[in-house]
Short mmCIF file of C-alpha atoms in Angstrom, two decimals:
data_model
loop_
_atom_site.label_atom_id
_atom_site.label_comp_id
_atom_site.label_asym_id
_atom_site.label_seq_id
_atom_site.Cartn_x
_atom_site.Cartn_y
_atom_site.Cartn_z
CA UNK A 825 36.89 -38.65 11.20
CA UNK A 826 33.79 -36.52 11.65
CA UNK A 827 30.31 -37.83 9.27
CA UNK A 828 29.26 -35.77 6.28
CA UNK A 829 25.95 -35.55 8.03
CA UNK A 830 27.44 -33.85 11.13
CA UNK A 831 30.01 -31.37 8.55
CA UNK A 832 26.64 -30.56 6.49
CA UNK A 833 24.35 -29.88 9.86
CA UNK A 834 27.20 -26.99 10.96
CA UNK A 835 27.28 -25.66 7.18
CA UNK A 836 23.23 -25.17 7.65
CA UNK A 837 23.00 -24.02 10.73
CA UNK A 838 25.36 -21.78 10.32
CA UNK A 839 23.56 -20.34 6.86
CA UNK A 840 20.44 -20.50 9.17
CA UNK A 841 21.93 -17.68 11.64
CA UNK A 842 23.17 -15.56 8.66
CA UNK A 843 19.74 -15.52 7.01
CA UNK A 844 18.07 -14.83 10.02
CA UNK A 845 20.12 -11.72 10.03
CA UNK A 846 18.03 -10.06 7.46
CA UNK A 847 15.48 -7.83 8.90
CA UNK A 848 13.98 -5.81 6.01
CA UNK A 849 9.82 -6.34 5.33
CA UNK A 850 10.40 -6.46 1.89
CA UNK A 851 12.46 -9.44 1.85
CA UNK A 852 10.72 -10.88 4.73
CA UNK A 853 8.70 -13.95 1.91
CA UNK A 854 12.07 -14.91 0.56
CA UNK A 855 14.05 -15.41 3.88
CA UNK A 856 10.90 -17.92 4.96
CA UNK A 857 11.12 -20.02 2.54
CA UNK A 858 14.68 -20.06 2.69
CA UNK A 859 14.29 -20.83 6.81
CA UNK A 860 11.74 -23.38 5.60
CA UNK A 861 13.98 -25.11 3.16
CA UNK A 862 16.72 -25.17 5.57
CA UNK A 863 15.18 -26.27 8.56
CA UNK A 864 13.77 -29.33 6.41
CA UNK A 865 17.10 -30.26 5.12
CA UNK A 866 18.29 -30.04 8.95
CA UNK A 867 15.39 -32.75 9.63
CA UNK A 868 16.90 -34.92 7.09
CA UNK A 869 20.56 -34.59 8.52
CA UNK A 870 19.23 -35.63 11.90
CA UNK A 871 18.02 -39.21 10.70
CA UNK A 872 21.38 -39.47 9.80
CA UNK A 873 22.86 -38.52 12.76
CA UNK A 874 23.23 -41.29 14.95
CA UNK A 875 24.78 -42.98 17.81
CA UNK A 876 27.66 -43.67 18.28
CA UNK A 877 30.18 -41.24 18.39
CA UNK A 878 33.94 -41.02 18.26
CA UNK A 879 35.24 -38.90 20.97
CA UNK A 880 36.42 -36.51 17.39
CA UNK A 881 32.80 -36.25 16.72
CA UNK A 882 31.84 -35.85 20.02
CA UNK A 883 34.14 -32.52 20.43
CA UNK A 884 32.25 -31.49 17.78
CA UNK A 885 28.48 -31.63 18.82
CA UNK A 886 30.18 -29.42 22.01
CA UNK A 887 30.94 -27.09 19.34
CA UNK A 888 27.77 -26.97 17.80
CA UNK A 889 25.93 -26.68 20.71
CA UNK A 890 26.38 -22.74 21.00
CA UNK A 891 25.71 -22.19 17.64
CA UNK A 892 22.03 -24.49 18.20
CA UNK A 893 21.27 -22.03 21.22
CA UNK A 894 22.58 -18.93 19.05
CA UNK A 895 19.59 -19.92 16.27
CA UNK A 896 17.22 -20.66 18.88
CA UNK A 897 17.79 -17.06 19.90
CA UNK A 898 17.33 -16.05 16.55
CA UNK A 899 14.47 -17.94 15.28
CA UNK A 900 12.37 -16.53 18.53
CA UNK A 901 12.99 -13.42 17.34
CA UNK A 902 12.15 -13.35 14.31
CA UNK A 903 9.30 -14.84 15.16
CA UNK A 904 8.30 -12.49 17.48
CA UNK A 905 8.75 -9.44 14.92
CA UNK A 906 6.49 -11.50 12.35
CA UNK A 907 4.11 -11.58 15.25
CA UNK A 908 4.22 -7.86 16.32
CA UNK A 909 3.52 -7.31 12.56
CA UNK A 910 0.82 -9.14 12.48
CA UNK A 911 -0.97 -7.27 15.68
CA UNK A 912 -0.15 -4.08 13.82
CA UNK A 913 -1.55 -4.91 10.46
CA UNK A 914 -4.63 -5.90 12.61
CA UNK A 915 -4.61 -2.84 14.46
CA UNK A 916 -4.19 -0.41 11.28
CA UNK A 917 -7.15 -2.78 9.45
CA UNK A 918 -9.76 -1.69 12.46
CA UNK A 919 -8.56 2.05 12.55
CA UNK A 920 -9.08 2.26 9.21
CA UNK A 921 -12.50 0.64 8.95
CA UNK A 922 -12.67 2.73 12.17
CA UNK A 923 -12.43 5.51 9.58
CA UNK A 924 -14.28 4.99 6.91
CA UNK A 925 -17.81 4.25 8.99
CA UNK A 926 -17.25 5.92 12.35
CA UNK A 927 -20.91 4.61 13.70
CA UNK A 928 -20.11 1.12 12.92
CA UNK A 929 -19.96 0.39 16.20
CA UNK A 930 -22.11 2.65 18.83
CA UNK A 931 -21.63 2.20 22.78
CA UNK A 932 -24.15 1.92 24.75
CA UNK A 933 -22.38 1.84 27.92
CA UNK A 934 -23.99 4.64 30.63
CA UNK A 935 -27.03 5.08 28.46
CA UNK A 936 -30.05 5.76 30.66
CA UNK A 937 -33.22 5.18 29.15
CA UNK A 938 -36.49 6.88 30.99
CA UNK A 939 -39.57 4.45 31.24
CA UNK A 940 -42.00 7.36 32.51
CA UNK A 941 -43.95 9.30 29.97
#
């Protein structure tokens, strides 16, 4: 007989991946706090997780173990395209104040300046 704890860690997990499979900016707020919510509730489930196992529970974990690497995949990922974001909206901020005052910032690199009169 396999715990609740272990039945309820697949079910979230496996709502983890799907979530993760949404990739549109607009909806990007809601999905985090769902990821957020979930990945506390998987916290929880791992207190109750504990040693030891029957050999029907054990079969299991081996089954969840693809689906753990399969998230890891995913959570990089989206990581990653919150961080490219990020570095864009950065980028876009200086062009545009670029922009708007264009002497901001002045070089002086290769300037020569003549001390003789």
């Amino acid at each position: 007989m396999i715990r609740d704890s272990l039945k309820d860690w697949k079910k979230v997990t496996e709502l983890l991946t799907s979530i993760l499979d949404v990739r549109e900016e607009d909806k990007r707020d809601a999905v985090i706090e769902q990821v957020d919510k979930l990945l506390t509730k998987r916290d929880e489930l791992q207190a109750a997780i504990q040693a030891p196992f029957t050999d029907e529970e054990q079969a299991f974990g081996q089954e969840l173990l693809p689906l753990e690497k399969i998230l890891q995949v995913k959570l990089n990922v989206y990581l990653k395209d919150i961080r490219l974001d990020i570095s864009e909206q950065q980028k876009k901020k200086v062009s545009v104040n670029a922009y708007m005052d264009p002497y901001n910032q002045v070089y002086r690199d290769g300037t020569f300046y003549d001390k003789r009169k």
